[in-house]
Coordinates of C-alpha atoms and ligand atoms in Angstrom, one line a residue:
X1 CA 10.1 1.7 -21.4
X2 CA 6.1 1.9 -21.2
X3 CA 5.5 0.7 -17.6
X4 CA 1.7 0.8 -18.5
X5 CA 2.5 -1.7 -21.0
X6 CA 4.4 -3.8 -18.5
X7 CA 1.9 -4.2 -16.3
X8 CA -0.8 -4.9 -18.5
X9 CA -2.4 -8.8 -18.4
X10 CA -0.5 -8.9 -15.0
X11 CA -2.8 -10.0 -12.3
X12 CA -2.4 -7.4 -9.2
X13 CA -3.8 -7.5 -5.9
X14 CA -4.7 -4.6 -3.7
X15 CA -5.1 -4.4 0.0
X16 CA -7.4 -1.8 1.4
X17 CA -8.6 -1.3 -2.0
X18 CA -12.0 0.0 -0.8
X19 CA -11.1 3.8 -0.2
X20 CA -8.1 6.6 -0.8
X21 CA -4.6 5.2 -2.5
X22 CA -5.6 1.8 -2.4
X23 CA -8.5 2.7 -4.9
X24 CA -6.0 4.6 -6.5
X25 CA -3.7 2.5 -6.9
X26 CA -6.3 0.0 -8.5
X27 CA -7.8 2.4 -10.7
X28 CA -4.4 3.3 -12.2
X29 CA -3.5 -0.4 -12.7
X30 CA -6.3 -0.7 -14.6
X31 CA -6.0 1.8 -16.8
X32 CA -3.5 0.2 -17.7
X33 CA -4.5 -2.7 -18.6
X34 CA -4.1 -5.2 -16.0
X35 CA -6.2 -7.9 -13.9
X36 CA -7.1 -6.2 -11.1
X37 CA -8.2 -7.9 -7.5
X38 CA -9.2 -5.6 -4.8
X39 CA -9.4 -6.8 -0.9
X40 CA -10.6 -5.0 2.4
X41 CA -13.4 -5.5 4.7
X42 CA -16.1 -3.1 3.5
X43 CA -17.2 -5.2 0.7
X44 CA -20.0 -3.0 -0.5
X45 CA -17.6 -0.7 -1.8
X46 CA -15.3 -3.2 -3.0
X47 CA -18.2 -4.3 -5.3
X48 CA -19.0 -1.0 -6.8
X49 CA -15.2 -0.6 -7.6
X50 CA -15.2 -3.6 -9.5
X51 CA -17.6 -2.1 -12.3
X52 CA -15.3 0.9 -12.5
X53 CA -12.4 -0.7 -12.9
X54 CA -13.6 -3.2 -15.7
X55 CA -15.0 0.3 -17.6
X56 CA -11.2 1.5 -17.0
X57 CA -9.8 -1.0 -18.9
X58 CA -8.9 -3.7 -16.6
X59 CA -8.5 -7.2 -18.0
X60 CA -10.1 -8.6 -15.1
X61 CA -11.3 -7.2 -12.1
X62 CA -12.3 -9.0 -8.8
X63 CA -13.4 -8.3 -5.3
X64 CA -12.2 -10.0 -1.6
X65 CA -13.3 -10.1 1.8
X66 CA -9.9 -9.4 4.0
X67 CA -8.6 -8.3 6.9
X68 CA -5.0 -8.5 6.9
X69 CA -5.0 -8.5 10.4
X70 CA -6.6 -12.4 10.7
X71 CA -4.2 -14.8 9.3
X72 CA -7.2 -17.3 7.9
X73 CA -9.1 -14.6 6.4
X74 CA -5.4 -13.7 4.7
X75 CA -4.8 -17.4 4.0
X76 CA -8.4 -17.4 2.0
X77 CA -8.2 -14.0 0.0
X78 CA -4.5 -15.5 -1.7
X79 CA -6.2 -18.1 -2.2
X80 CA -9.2 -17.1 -4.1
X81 CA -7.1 -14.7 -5.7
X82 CA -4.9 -17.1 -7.1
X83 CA -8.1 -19.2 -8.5
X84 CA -8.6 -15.9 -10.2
X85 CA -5.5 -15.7 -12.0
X86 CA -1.9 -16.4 -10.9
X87 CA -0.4 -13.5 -8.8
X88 CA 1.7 -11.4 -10.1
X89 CA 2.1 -8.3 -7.8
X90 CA 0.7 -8.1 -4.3
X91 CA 0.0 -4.1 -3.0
X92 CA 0.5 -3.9 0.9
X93 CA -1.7 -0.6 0.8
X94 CA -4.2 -1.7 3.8
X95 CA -3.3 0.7 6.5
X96 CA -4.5 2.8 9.8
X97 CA -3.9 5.9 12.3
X98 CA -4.2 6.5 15.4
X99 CA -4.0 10.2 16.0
X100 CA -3.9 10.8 19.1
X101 CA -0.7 11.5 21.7
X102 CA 0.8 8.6 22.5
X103 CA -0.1 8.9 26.4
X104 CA -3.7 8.7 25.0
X105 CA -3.9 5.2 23.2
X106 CA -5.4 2.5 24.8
X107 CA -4.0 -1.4 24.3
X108 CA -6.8 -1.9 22.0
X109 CA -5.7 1.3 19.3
X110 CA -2.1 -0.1 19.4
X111 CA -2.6 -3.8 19.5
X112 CA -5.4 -2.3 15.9
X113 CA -2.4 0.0 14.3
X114 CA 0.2 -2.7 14.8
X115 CA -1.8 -5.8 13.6
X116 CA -2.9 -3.7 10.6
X117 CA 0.2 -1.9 9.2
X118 CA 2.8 -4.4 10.9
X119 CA 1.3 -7.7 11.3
X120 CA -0.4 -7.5 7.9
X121 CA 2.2 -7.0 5.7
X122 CA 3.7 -9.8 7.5
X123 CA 1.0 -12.2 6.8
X124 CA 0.1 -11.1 2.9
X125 CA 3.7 -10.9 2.1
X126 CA 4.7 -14.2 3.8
X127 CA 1.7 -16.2 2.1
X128 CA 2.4 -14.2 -1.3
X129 CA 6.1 -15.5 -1.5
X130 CA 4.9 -18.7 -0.4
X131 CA 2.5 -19.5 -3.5
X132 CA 5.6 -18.2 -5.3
X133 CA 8.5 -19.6 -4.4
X134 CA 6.4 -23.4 -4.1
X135 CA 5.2 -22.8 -7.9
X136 CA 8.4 -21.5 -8.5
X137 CA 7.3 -18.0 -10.3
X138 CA 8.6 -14.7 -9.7
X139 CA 6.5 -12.1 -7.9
X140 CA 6.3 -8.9 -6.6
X141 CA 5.0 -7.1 -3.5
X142 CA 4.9 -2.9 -3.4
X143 CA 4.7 -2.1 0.3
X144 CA 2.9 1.7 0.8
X145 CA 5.2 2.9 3.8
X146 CA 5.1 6.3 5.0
X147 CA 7.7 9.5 5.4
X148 CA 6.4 8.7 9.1
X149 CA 9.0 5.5 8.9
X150 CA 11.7 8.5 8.7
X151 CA 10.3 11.4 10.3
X152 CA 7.9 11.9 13.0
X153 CA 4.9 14.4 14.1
X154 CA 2.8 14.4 16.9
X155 CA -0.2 11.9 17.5
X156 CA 1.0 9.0 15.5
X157 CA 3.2 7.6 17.6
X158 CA 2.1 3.9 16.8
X159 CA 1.7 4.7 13.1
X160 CA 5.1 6.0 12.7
X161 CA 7.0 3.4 14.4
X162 CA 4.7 0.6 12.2
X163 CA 5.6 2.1 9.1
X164 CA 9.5 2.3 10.0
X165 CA 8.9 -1.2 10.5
X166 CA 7.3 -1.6 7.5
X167 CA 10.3 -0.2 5.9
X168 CA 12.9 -2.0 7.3
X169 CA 10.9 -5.6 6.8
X170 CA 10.8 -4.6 3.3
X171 CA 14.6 -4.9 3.2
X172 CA 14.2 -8.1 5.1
X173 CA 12.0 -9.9 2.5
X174 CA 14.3 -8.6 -0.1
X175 CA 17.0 -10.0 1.0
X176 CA 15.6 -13.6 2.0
X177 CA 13.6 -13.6 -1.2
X178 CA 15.9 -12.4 -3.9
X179 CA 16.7 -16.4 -4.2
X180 CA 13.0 -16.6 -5.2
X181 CA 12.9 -14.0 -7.9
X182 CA 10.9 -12.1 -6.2
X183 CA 11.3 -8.6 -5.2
X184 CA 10.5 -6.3 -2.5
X185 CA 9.9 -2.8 -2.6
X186 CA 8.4 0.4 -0.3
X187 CA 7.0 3.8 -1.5
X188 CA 6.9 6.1 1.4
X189 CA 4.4 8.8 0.6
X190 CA 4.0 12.2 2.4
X191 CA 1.2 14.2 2.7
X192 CA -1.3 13.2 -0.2
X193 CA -4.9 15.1 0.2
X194 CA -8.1 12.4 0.5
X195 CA -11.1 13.2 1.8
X196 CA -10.4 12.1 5.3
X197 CA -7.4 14.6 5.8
X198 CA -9.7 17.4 3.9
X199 CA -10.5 19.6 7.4
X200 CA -7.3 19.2 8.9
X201 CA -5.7 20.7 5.8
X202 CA -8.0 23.8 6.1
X203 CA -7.2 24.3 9.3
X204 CA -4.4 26.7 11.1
X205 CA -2.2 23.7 11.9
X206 CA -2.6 21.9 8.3
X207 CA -2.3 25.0 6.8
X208 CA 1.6 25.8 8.7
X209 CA 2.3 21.8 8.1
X210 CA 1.8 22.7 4.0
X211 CA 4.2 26.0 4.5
X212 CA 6.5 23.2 5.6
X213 CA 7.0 21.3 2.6
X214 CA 9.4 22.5 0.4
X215 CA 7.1 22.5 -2.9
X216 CA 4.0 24.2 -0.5
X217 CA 1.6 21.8 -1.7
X218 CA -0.3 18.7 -0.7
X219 CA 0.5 15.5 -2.9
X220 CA -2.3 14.2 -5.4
X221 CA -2.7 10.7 -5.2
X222 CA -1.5 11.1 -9.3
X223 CA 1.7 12.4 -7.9
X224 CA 2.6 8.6 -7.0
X225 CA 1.5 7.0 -10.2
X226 CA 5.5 6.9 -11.7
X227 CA 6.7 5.9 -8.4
X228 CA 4.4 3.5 -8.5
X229 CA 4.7 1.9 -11.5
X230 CA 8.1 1.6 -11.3
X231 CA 8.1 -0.4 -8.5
X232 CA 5.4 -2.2 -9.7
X233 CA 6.9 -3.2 -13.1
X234 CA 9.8 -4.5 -15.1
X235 CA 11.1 -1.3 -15.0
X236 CA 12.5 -1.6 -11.4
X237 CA 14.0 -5.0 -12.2
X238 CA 17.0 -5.0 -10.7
X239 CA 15.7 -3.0 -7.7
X240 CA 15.0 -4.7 -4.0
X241 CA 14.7 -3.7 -0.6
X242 CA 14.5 0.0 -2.1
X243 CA 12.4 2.5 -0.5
X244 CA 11.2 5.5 -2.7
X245 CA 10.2 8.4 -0.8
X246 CA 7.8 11.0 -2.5
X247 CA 6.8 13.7 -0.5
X248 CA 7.8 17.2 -2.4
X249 CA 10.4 17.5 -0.3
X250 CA 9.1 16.9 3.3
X251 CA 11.8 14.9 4.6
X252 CA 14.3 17.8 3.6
X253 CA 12.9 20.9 4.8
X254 CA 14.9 23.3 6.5
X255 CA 15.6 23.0 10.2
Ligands
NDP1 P1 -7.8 5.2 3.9 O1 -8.3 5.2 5.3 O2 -8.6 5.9 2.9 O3 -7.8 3.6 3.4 C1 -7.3 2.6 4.2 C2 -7.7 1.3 3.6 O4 -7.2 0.2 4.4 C3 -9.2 1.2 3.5 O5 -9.6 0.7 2.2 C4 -9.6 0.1 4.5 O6 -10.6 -0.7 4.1 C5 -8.3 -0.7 4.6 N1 -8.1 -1.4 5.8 C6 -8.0 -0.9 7.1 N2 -7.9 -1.9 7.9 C7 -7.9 -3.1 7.2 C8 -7.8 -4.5 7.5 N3 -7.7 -4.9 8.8 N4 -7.9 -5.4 6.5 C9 -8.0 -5.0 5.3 N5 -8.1 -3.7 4.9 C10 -8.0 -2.8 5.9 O7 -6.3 5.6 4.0 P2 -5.2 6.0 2.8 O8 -5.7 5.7 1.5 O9 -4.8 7.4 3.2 O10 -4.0 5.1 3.2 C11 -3.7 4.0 2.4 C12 -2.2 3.6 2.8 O11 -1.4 4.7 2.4 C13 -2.0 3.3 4.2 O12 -1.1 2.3 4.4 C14 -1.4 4.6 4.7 O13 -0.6 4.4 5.9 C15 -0.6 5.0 3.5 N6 -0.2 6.4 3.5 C16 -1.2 7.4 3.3 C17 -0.9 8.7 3.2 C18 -1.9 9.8 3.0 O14 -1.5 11.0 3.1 N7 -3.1 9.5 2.7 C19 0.5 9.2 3.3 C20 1.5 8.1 3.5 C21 1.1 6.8 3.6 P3 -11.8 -1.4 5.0 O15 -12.1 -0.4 6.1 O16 -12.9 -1.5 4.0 O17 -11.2 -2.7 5.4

């Protein structure tokens, strides 16, 4: 099966499209072919990603404000998005960190982390199924977890126990959604290098973290485009509530 070819004409939105795997993510969708919709709050670089992606190939491409953490400004972006085009795959990509130890973060970090990874996918995955299930079309949502939801280092205390969430809500949507036809999926990457990890990755520490992973190297954002794909496609059809770890090992490195 071509999973490029089934995704292309679908309409997919991104969360946190505006920087790292989310632009990714949309970038490889439209490659292949699909209508692309990007959302996050920096809307400047939203707009330059839309020129890209229609040169990429996409068969529409379209920016939103949103900040998954406000349920109106979630209510309006499925909205508009939905004008668009119907929706036929919703992204939970939008996502922070805190770190810092945990006996370090204020009310404010955690009440930011939780409302953004948490409370987020909540609200865009709840009013995704909704327009769904009412026009009584199949849809489905790709949530990006984290090998944090299975393993933990320090400083991210808040992160890792949001994206363990993440993972096991994924499996709760699954289940009450099935009914719906639509389907509910996590990818939980490792370590992938952006520019915002760059430093630490130089560094003593990042370079010992690296010796850690059984294939010694840092993931590529290409290193999710299968995984990805698969969940986001045809191709995973009969999967739900499935959570596809790709880390080059992380998770199973020697004790
Ligand atoms: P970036 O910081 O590069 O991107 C995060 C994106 O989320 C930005 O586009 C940001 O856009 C958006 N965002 C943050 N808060 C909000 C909000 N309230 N509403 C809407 N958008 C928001 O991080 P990454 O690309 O590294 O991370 C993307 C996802 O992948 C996250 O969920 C992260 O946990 C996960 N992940 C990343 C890994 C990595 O190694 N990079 C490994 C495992 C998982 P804006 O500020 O414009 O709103």
């Amino acid at each position: 099966m071509d999973l490029g070819a089934s995704i292309q004409g679908r309409h997919v939105l991104v969360t946190g499209a505006s920087s790292g795997l989310g632009r990714h993510f949309a970038e490889l969708c439209a490659r292949h072919g699909a209508r692309v919709t990007v959302a996050a709050r920096r809307r400047d670089r939203l707009e330059t990603l839309v020129e890209d992606l229609r040169r990429l190939g996409a068969a529409g491409a379209a920016a939103l404000d949103l900040d998954v953490s406000d349920a109106a400004s979630v209510t309006a972006a499925l909205e508009e998005a939905e004008r668009e085009a119907p929706l036929d795959i919703l992204v939970n990509n939008a996502g922070i960190a805190e770190s810092r130890p945990a006996l370090d973060v204020e009310e404010d970090l955690y009440d930011a982390v939780v409302d953004t990874n948490l409370k987020g996918v909540w609200l865009c995955s709840t009013g995704a199924a909704r327009i769904w299930r009412d026009a009584k079309r199949p849809g489905v949502i790709v949530n990006i977890a984290s090998i944090l939801g299975f393993g933990v280092t320090g400083s991210v205390s808040v992160y890792a126990a949001t994206k363990a969430a993440v993972v096991q809500m994924t499996a709760a949507h699954a289940l009450e959604w099935a009914r719906f036809g639509i389907r509910v999926n996590a990818l939980a990457p490792g370590y992938i290098a952006t520019e915002m990890n760059a430093a630490f990755f130089e560094s003593d520490p990042g370079l010992a973290m690296i010796r850690r992973i059984p294939t010694r190297r840092l993931g590529q954002p290409e290193d999710l485009d299968g995984p990805f794909l698969l969940l986001a496609t045809d191709a995973s059809r009969w999967m739900t509530g499935s959570c596809i770890t790709v880390d080059g090992g992380h998770l199973v490195s020697a004790l």
